[in-house]
Structure formats: C-alpha cells, structure tokens
C-alpha cells in the first residue's frame, strides 16, 4: 500500500493508505447511506451534496451521508472541499458507532433522518467537526471550526476557519483530521486549526473506531473529492 510519509509531521510516517475514494462518479458511492432527504450528483466530476427539502423546514431539511466502511480508532482522514452555495453548515463525523458499541447501521438503533439532535443526543457516539459554519448570522460574522464529542453536545475544541465565503472561495480546500490515541488534530491546507487531547473522563470514555460521514445543513451546496484514510 502507499506510504503517506508525513505532511509537516501531522501524519505518522509509518501509516499507510487504508482507503481511497475519488468521489468522482456514481460507482464511487455504492453502499453510501443517506439520512435525511438529499441529492447526490457529479456535475464537476466530484460529489455534490444538497438537500431536496425547503430550508424553512429547519432540521428536517438537513442530511448526513455516511461512508459504509468501518475505520480504526487511530487514523488520518483527508478530503477536498468546495463550498458552492451558502448559507449553511458542513460537518465531518468520525468514530461513529452505536451507543453500546454496535455498528452504526444496526437496525436496533433509533432511526436517524438528518435531525441534529439524533446525532448528539441519540443512540450513537461520535466526534463531529463543523468546518464551514455559515448558517446563522453570528457564524457568518465570526468564522470558527468546532470539535464536539457525543454522546452529548460537548464543545471540546475550537479554531479559526480560514475558508472564505462562496464569492471568494477558490478551492479545493484540503481538509485533514488526525486521530491518534487520545489526541485529535484538524487542519485545512496544512494549516493546523486546533489540537486537542481527550482525558477520557470529562466528556465520557475515549472513542475508538467507527464510521465517517458528511453532514450538511440546508441550504448549503458543497462538493467533495479525494477522500483518503490512513492508518497503521
């Protein structure tokens, strides 16, 4: 398998490419699972996500699109991001599992359909990083990236968001998450926005492996490509 080396020391040099997905066509998303009502298209040869519901419906208009693979607890996730239409909000979920350690798609878990409460006070645990927060006026006035840990709605780390608004966005913006042991790092275009270490007590036990998923809050339209996951 391909060896990553490291990007400014952020990814351990011994980690290898575990999963690669160009997200360039319909064949690349076989097995992906949509929660909520959304459309997936590839007008620019990259995965475009958008809600098919009226944003005025609030949380009912939001969506989560899950990669079907299970990934280990120590990993690096990178992907390209282009914001196409705002306002809205983009999130990456990782380490997502049922609250009792079940597979995230276990039919015994409570139903999820894009409403945010189901993901932070529902039948699952996960990290969620919001990295393009343009839905509410206060978010547009002061751009931040937020790391939350669930179960619960625990804001555990925060950093400045360097991505400009859609009129000035060029893209692609290369996103990177590195989770190793209790430590988690988030970077955009190799600029580290925050590092955080979980004590395994204050916000619940350490999270291990699980699934990753793309979340959008309507009416955001965004595109994604070149999803890669590295691990030991």
PDB file of C-alpha atoms in Angstrom:
ATOM      1  CA  UNK A   1       0.000   0.000   0.000  1.00  0.00           C
ATOM      2  CA  UNK A   2       1.022   3.610  -0.497  1.00  0.00           C
ATOM      3  CA  UNK A   3       3.021   5.160   2.335  1.00  0.00           C
ATOM      4  CA  UNK A   4       1.950   8.646   3.296  1.00  0.00           C
ATOM      5  CA  UNK A   5       5.145   9.909   4.842  1.00  0.00           C
ATOM      6  CA  UNK A   6       4.007  12.942   6.769  1.00  0.00           C
ATOM      7  CA  UNK A   7       2.577  16.362   5.999  1.00  0.00           C
ATOM      8  CA  UNK A   8       4.506  18.780   8.158  1.00  0.00           C
ATOM      9  CA  UNK A   9       4.720  15.999  10.732  1.00  0.00           C
ATOM     10  CA  UNK A  10       0.948  15.745  11.125  1.00  0.00           C
ATOM     11  CA  UNK A  11       0.513  12.172   9.875  1.00  0.00           C
ATOM     12  CA  UNK A  12       2.789   9.462  11.330  1.00  0.00           C
ATOM     13  CA  UNK A  13       5.270   8.449   8.641  1.00  0.00           C
ATOM     14  CA  UNK A  14       4.638   4.729   9.172  1.00  0.00           C
ATOM     15  CA  UNK A  15       0.891   4.974   8.446  1.00  0.00           C
ATOM     16  CA  UNK A  16      -0.311   3.515   5.143  1.00  0.00           C
ATOM     17  CA  UNK A  17      -3.166   4.283   2.793  1.00  0.00           C
ATOM     18  CA  UNK A  18      -6.100   2.210   4.023  1.00  0.00           C
ATOM     19  CA  UNK A  19      -8.972   3.577   1.912  1.00  0.00           C
ATOM     20  CA  UNK A  20      -9.145   5.819  -1.145  1.00  0.00           C
ATOM     21  CA  UNK A  21     -12.241   7.124  -2.929  1.00  0.00           C
ATOM     22  CA  UNK A  22     -12.166   9.764  -5.664  1.00  0.00           C
ATOM     23  CA  UNK A  23     -15.868  10.552  -5.060  1.00  0.00           C
ATOM     24  CA  UNK A  24     -15.990  11.275  -8.783  1.00  0.00           C
ATOM     25  CA  UNK A  25     -18.971   9.249 -10.044  1.00  0.00           C
ATOM     26  CA  UNK A  26     -21.932   7.106  -9.064  1.00  0.00           C
ATOM     27  CA  UNK A  27     -19.794   3.973  -8.816  1.00  0.00           C
ATOM     28  CA  UNK A  28     -17.727   5.590  -6.068  1.00  0.00           C
ATOM     29  CA  UNK A  29     -20.680   5.937  -3.703  1.00  0.00           C
ATOM     30  CA  UNK A  30     -22.057   2.393  -3.868  1.00  0.00           C
ATOM     31  CA  UNK A  31     -23.052   1.437  -0.347  1.00  0.00           C
ATOM     32  CA  UNK A  32     -23.075   5.019   0.956  1.00  0.00           C
ATOM     33  CA  UNK A  33     -26.117   5.755   3.083  1.00  0.00           C
ATOM     34  CA  UNK A  34     -28.195   8.945   3.053  1.00  0.00           C
ATOM     35  CA  UNK A  35     -30.013  10.052   6.213  1.00  0.00           C
ATOM     36  CA  UNK A  36     -32.431  12.855   5.506  1.00  0.00           C
ATOM     37  CA  UNK A  37     -33.566  13.898   2.057  1.00  0.00           C
ATOM     38  CA  UNK A  38     -30.650  14.830  -0.158  1.00  0.00           C
ATOM     39  CA  UNK A  39     -29.461  14.691  -3.754  1.00  0.00           C
ATOM     40  CA  UNK A  40     -26.047  13.446  -4.858  1.00  0.00           C
ATOM     41  CA  UNK A  41     -24.657  14.476  -8.250  1.00  0.00           C
ATOM     42  CA  UNK A  42     -21.308  14.835 -10.010  1.00  0.00           C
ATOM     43  CA  UNK A  43     -21.547  17.885 -12.328  1.00  0.00           C
ATOM     44  CA  UNK A  44     -17.837  18.713 -11.944  1.00  0.00           C
ATOM     45  CA  UNK A  45     -16.564  15.166 -11.527  1.00  0.00           C
ATOM     46  CA  UNK A  46     -16.778  15.405  -7.737  1.00  0.00           C
ATOM     47  CA  UNK A  47     -19.510  14.549  -5.257  1.00  0.00           C
ATOM     48  CA  UNK A  48     -22.048  17.353  -4.843  1.00  0.00           C
ATOM     49  CA  UNK A  49     -24.468  17.179  -1.900  1.00  0.00           C
ATOM     50  CA  UNK A  50     -27.587  19.257  -1.442  1.00  0.00           C
ATOM     51  CA  UNK A  51     -30.845  18.978   0.429  1.00  0.00           C
ATOM     52  CA  UNK A  52     -34.028  18.409  -1.528  1.00  0.00           C
ATOM     53  CA  UNK A  53     -36.197  19.996   1.172  1.00  0.00           C
ATOM     54  CA  UNK A  54     -37.077  23.611   1.868  1.00  0.00           C
ATOM     55  CA  UNK A  55     -34.563  25.149   4.315  1.00  0.00           C
ATOM     56  CA  UNK A  56     -37.522  26.746   6.085  1.00  0.00           C
ATOM     57  CA  UNK A  57     -38.295  23.271   7.443  1.00  0.00           C
ATOM     58  CA  UNK A  58     -35.285  23.645   9.747  1.00  0.00           C
ATOM     59  CA  UNK A  59     -33.619  20.473  10.949  1.00  0.00           C
ATOM     60  CA  UNK A  60     -35.887  18.339   8.757  1.00  0.00           C
ATOM     61  CA  UNK A  61     -34.078  19.769   5.733  1.00  0.00           C
ATOM     62  CA  UNK A  62     -30.601  18.642   6.843  1.00  0.00           C
ATOM     63  CA  UNK A  63     -28.758  15.489   5.829  1.00  0.00           C
ATOM     64  CA  UNK A  64     -25.930  13.105   6.672  1.00  0.00           C
ATOM     65  CA  UNK A  65     -24.212  10.950   4.046  1.00  0.00           C
ATOM     66  CA  UNK A  66     -22.295   8.005   5.513  1.00  0.00           C
ATOM     67  CA  UNK A  67     -19.379   6.108   4.036  1.00  0.00           C
ATOM     68  CA  UNK A  68     -20.165   2.404   4.637  1.00  0.00           C
ATOM     69  CA  UNK A  69     -16.663   1.420   5.766  1.00  0.00           C
ATOM     70  CA  UNK A  70     -15.598   0.890   9.371  1.00  0.00           C
ATOM     71  CA  UNK A  71     -12.293   2.525  10.241  1.00  0.00           C
ATOM     72  CA  UNK A  72      -9.885   2.039  13.150  1.00  0.00           C
ATOM     73  CA  UNK A  73      -9.624   4.390  16.103  1.00  0.00           C
ATOM     74  CA  UNK A  74      -6.200   5.724  15.100  1.00  0.00           C
ATOM     75  CA  UNK A  75      -6.386   7.210  11.637  1.00  0.00           C
ATOM     76  CA  UNK A  76      -5.936  10.216   9.370  1.00  0.00           C
ATOM     77  CA  UNK A  77      -8.814  11.375   7.148  1.00  0.00           C
ATOM     78  CA  UNK A  78      -8.274  13.805   4.288  1.00  0.00           C
ATOM     79  CA  UNK A  79     -10.660  15.118   1.630  1.00  0.00           C
ATOM     80  CA  UNK A  80     -11.129  18.065  -0.723  1.00  0.00           C
ATOM     81  CA  UNK A  81     -13.939  20.551  -0.101  1.00  0.00           C
ATOM     82  CA  UNK A  82     -15.556  23.224  -2.272  1.00  0.00           C
ATOM     83  CA  UNK A  83     -18.407  25.416  -0.948  1.00  0.00           C
ATOM     84  CA  UNK A  84     -20.818  26.125  -3.802  1.00  0.00           C
ATOM     85  CA  UNK A  85     -23.805  27.871  -2.196  1.00  0.00           C
ATOM     86  CA  UNK A  86     -24.307  29.343   1.245  1.00  0.00           C
ATOM     87  CA  UNK A  87     -25.631  29.866   3.871  1.00  0.00           C
ATOM     88  CA  UNK A  88     -25.383  26.503   5.537  1.00  0.00           C
ATOM     89  CA  UNK A  89     -23.004  24.371   7.524  1.00  0.00           C
ATOM     90  CA  UNK A  90     -20.691  21.415   6.816  1.00  0.00           C
ATOM     91  CA  UNK A  91     -19.620  18.768   9.325  1.00  0.00           C
ATOM     92  CA  UNK A  92     -17.474  15.643   9.240  1.00  0.00           C
ATOM     93  CA  UNK A  93     -18.473  12.841  11.622  1.00  0.00           C
ATOM     94  CA  UNK A  94     -15.883  10.261  12.656  1.00  0.00           C
ATOM     95  CA  UNK A  95     -15.565   7.401  15.169  1.00  0.00           C
ATOM     96  CA  UNK A  96     -19.317   6.969  14.809  1.00  0.00           C
ATOM     97  CA  UNK A  97     -20.812   3.882  16.467  1.00  0.00           C
ATOM     98  CA  UNK A  98     -23.912   2.869  18.341  1.00  0.00           C
ATOM     99  CA  UNK A  99     -24.013   3.932  21.987  1.00  0.00           C
ATOM    100  CA  UNK A 100     -23.379   0.341  23.064  1.00  0.00           C
ATOM    101  CA  UNK A 101     -20.620  -0.255  20.528  1.00  0.00           C
ATOM    102  CA  UNK A 102     -22.991  -1.510  17.827  1.00  0.00           C
ATOM    103  CA  UNK A 103     -22.373  -0.964  14.141  1.00  0.00           C
ATOM    104  CA  UNK A 104     -23.794   2.443  13.231  1.00  0.00           C
ATOM    105  CA  UNK A 105     -26.243   0.830  10.796  1.00  0.00           C
ATOM    106  CA  UNK A 106     -27.520  -1.758  13.284  1.00  0.00           C
ATOM    107  CA  UNK A 107     -31.317  -1.821  12.768  1.00  0.00           C
ATOM    108  CA  UNK A 108     -31.804  -1.984  16.546  1.00  0.00           C
ATOM    109  CA  UNK A 109     -30.571   1.619  16.877  1.00  0.00           C
ATOM    110  CA  UNK A 110     -33.010   4.518  16.872  1.00  0.00           C
ATOM    111  CA  UNK A 111     -33.851   5.873  13.426  1.00  0.00           C
ATOM    112  CA  UNK A 112     -31.881   8.870  12.164  1.00  0.00           C
ATOM    113  CA  UNK A 113     -33.068  11.188   9.391  1.00  0.00           C
ATOM    114  CA  UNK A 114     -30.767  14.213   9.471  1.00  0.00           C
ATOM    115  CA  UNK A 115     -32.136  15.995  12.548  1.00  0.00           C
ATOM    116  CA  UNK A 116     -29.071  17.023  14.547  1.00  0.00           C
ATOM    117  CA  UNK A 117     -30.363  16.003  17.982  1.00  0.00           C
ATOM    118  CA  UNK A 118     -30.382  12.391  16.800  1.00  0.00           C
ATOM    119  CA  UNK A 119     -26.601  12.541  16.334  1.00  0.00           C
ATOM    120  CA  UNK A 120     -25.542  14.172  19.593  1.00  0.00           C
ATOM    121  CA  UNK A 121     -28.299  13.023  21.968  1.00  0.00           C
ATOM    122  CA  UNK A 122     -29.394   9.904  20.130  1.00  0.00           C
ATOM    123  CA  UNK A 123     -28.411   6.260  20.062  1.00  0.00           C
ATOM    124  CA  UNK A 124     -24.783   6.824  18.993  1.00  0.00           C
ATOM    125  CA  UNK A 125     -21.376   8.229  19.900  1.00  0.00           C
ATOM    126  CA  UNK A 126     -19.117  10.233  17.578  1.00  0.00           C
ATOM    127  CA  UNK A 127     -16.845  13.182  17.052  1.00  0.00           C
ATOM    128  CA  UNK A 128     -18.171  15.935  14.785  1.00  0.00           C
ATOM    129  CA  UNK A 129     -16.096  18.754  13.318  1.00  0.00           C
ATOM    130  CA  UNK A 130     -18.042  21.670  11.857  1.00  0.00           C
ATOM    131  CA  UNK A 131     -15.692  23.438   9.438  1.00  0.00           C
ATOM    132  CA  UNK A 132     -17.839  25.708   7.255  1.00  0.00           C
ATOM    133  CA  UNK A 133     -20.318  27.402   9.541  1.00  0.00           C
ATOM    134  CA  UNK A 134     -22.371  29.968   7.627  1.00  0.00           C
ATOM    135  CA  UNK A 135     -25.927  29.181   8.674  1.00  0.00           C
ATOM    136  CA  UNK A 136     -26.606  31.806  11.359  1.00  0.00           C
ATOM    137  CA  UNK A 137     -25.647  35.492  11.429  1.00  0.00           C
ATOM    138  CA  UNK A 138     -23.228  35.062  14.342  1.00  0.00           C
ATOM    139  CA  UNK A 139     -21.448  32.263  12.463  1.00  0.00           C
ATOM    140  CA  UNK A 140     -21.055  34.377   9.340  1.00  0.00           C
ATOM    141  CA  UNK A 141     -19.716  37.288  11.352  1.00  0.00           C
ATOM    142  CA  UNK A 142     -17.023  35.269  13.170  1.00  0.00           C
ATOM    143  CA  UNK A 143     -15.902  32.100  11.411  1.00  0.00           C
ATOM    144  CA  UNK A 144     -14.797  29.172  13.578  1.00  0.00           C
ATOM    145  CA  UNK A 145     -14.340  25.424  13.293  1.00  0.00           C
ATOM    146  CA  UNK A 146     -15.779  23.450  16.207  1.00  0.00           C
ATOM    147  CA  UNK A 147     -14.997  19.977  17.542  1.00  0.00           C
ATOM    148  CA  UNK A 148     -17.784  18.340  19.512  1.00  0.00           C
ATOM    149  CA  UNK A 149     -17.899  14.979  21.230  1.00  0.00           C
ATOM    150  CA  UNK A 150     -21.057  12.950  21.648  1.00  0.00           C
ATOM    151  CA  UNK A 151     -22.977  11.423  23.346  1.00  0.00           C
ATOM    152  CA  UNK A 152     -23.753  14.933  24.484  1.00  0.00           C
ATOM    153  CA  UNK A 153     -23.116  18.219  22.754  1.00  0.00           C
ATOM    154  CA  UNK A 154     -19.691  18.848  24.253  1.00  0.00           C
ATOM    155  CA  UNK A 155     -17.731  21.637  22.560  1.00  0.00           C
ATOM    156  CA  UNK A 156     -14.183  20.480  23.324  1.00  0.00           C
ATOM    157  CA  UNK A 157     -12.026  22.463  20.884  1.00  0.00           C
ATOM    158  CA  UNK A 158     -12.322  25.432  18.557  1.00  0.00           C
ATOM    159  CA  UNK A 159     -10.179  27.203  15.964  1.00  0.00           C
ATOM    160  CA  UNK A 160     -10.407  29.914  13.325  1.00  0.00           C
ATOM    161  CA  UNK A 161     -11.927  28.966   9.971  1.00  0.00           C
ATOM    162  CA  UNK A 162      -9.691  30.125   7.074  1.00  0.00           C
ATOM    163  CA  UNK A 163     -12.119  29.226   4.267  1.00  0.00           C
ATOM    164  CA  UNK A 164     -13.618  32.352   2.643  1.00  0.00           C
ATOM    165  CA  UNK A 165     -17.248  32.780   1.730  1.00  0.00           C
ATOM    166  CA  UNK A 166     -18.508  31.360  -1.545  1.00  0.00           C
ATOM    167  CA  UNK A 167     -17.915  34.539  -3.625  1.00  0.00           C
ATOM    168  CA  UNK A 168     -14.186  34.382  -2.834  1.00  0.00           C
ATOM    169  CA  UNK A 169     -13.691  30.638  -2.413  1.00  0.00           C
ATOM    170  CA  UNK A 170     -11.323  29.107  -4.964  1.00  0.00           C
ATOM    171  CA  UNK A 171     -10.875  25.552  -3.695  1.00  0.00           C
ATOM    172  CA  UNK A 172     -10.146  22.847  -3.347  1.00  0.00           C
ATOM    173  CA  UNK A 173      -9.578  23.177   0.379  1.00  0.00           C
ATOM    174  CA  UNK A 174      -7.705  20.131   1.636  1.00  0.00           C
ATOM    175  CA  UNK A 175      -9.128  19.014   4.960  1.00  0.00           C
ATOM    176  CA  UNK A 176      -7.216  16.790   7.374  1.00  0.00           C
ATOM    177  CA  UNK A 177      -8.158  15.072  10.627  1.00  0.00           C
ATOM    178  CA  UNK A 178      -5.562  13.044  12.528  1.00  0.00           C
ATOM    179  CA  UNK A 179      -6.796  10.996  15.494  1.00  0.00           C
ATOM    180  CA  UNK A 180      -4.182   9.053  17.443  1.00  0.00           C
ATOM    181  CA  UNK A 181      -4.879   7.701  20.906  1.00  0.00           C
ATOM    182  CA  UNK A 182      -6.428  10.498  22.945  1.00  0.00           C
ATOM    183  CA  UNK A 183      -5.189  13.252  20.604  1.00  0.00           C
ATOM    184  CA  UNK A 184      -7.042  14.807  17.684  1.00  0.00           C
ATOM    185  CA  UNK A 185      -5.782  17.385  15.164  1.00  0.00           C
ATOM    186  CA  UNK A 186      -7.648  19.315  12.466  1.00  0.00           C
ATOM    187  CA  UNK A 187      -6.034  21.238   9.606  1.00  0.00           C
ATOM    188  CA  UNK A 188      -7.034  22.979   6.378  1.00  0.00           C
ATOM    189  CA  UNK A 189      -4.480  23.283   3.581  1.00  0.00           C
ATOM    190  CA  UNK A 190      -1.833  22.077   6.056  1.00  0.00           C
ATOM    191  CA  UNK A 191      -2.665  24.908   8.495  1.00  0.00           C
ATOM    192  CA  UNK A 192      -3.397  23.406  11.917  1.00  0.00           C
ATOM    193  CA  UNK A 193      -6.569  24.956  13.338  1.00  0.00           C
ATOM    194  CA  UNK A 194      -6.689  23.053  16.610  1.00  0.00           C
ATOM    195  CA  UNK A 195      -5.139  20.195  18.555  1.00  0.00           C
ATOM    196  CA  UNK A 196      -7.000  18.566  21.428  1.00  0.00           C
ATOM    197  CA  UNK A 197      -6.392  15.713  23.851  1.00  0.00           C
ATOM    198  CA  UNK A 198      -9.242  13.793  25.473  1.00  0.00           C
ATOM    199  CA  UNK A 199      -8.824  12.847  29.129  1.00  0.00           C
ATOM    200  CA  UNK A 200     -11.357  10.037  28.719  1.00  0.00           C
ATOM    201  CA  UNK A 201     -13.315  11.213  31.760  1.00  0.00           C
ATOM    202  CA  UNK A 202     -14.681  14.760  31.458  1.00  0.00           C
ATOM    203  CA  UNK A 203     -16.600  14.126  28.239  1.00  0.00           C
ATOM    204  CA  UNK A 204     -17.025  10.365  28.548  1.00  0.00           C
ATOM    205  CA  UNK A 205     -14.778   7.449  27.592  1.00  0.00           C
ATOM    206  CA  UNK A 206     -12.315   7.659  24.711  1.00  0.00           C
ATOM    207  CA  UNK A 207     -13.863   6.943  21.313  1.00  0.00           C
ATOM    208  CA  UNK A 208     -12.354   4.277  19.104  1.00  0.00           C
ATOM    209  CA  UNK A 209     -13.095   3.207  15.564  1.00  0.00           C
ATOM    210  CA  UNK A 210     -16.290   3.575  13.582  1.00  0.00           C
ATOM    211  CA  UNK A 211     -17.763   5.220  10.505  1.00  0.00           C
ATOM    212  CA  UNK A 212     -17.322   8.656   8.949  1.00  0.00           C
ATOM    213  CA  UNK A 213     -19.980  10.787   7.334  1.00  0.00           C
ATOM    214  CA  UNK A 214     -20.573  14.122   5.643  1.00  0.00           C
ATOM    215  CA  UNK A 215     -23.263  16.357   7.170  1.00  0.00           C
ATOM    216  CA  UNK A 216     -24.807  19.459   5.625  1.00  0.00           C
ATOM    217  CA  UNK A 217     -27.259  21.984   6.944  1.00  0.00           C
ATOM    218  CA  UNK A 218     -29.565  23.376   4.238  1.00  0.00           C
ATOM    219  CA  UNK A 219     -29.414  25.316   2.031  1.00  0.00           C
ATOM    220  CA  UNK A 220     -25.667  24.658   1.710  1.00  0.00           C
ATOM    221  CA  UNK A 221     -24.476  23.057  -1.518  1.00  0.00           C
ATOM    222  CA  UNK A 222     -20.932  21.713  -1.363  1.00  0.00           C
ATOM    223  CA  UNK A 223     -18.663  19.361  -3.265  1.00  0.00           C
ATOM    224  CA  UNK A 224     -16.209  16.737  -2.033  1.00  0.00           C
ATOM    225  CA  UNK A 225     -13.448  14.678  -3.632  1.00  0.00           C
ATOM    226  CA  UNK A 226     -10.333  12.590  -2.984  1.00  0.00           C
ATOM    227  CA  UNK A 227     -11.349  11.000   0.291  1.00  0.00           C
ATOM    228  CA  UNK A 228      -8.383   9.139   1.796  1.00  0.00           C
ATOM    229  CA  UNK A 229      -7.927   7.348   5.096  1.00  0.00           C
ATOM    230  CA  UNK A 230      -4.516   6.375   6.514  1.00  0.00           C
ATOM    231  CA  UNK A 231      -3.793   4.101   9.468  1.00  0.00           C
ATOM    232  CA  UNK A 232      -1.029   1.920  10.881  1.00  0.00           C
TER     233      UNK A 232
END
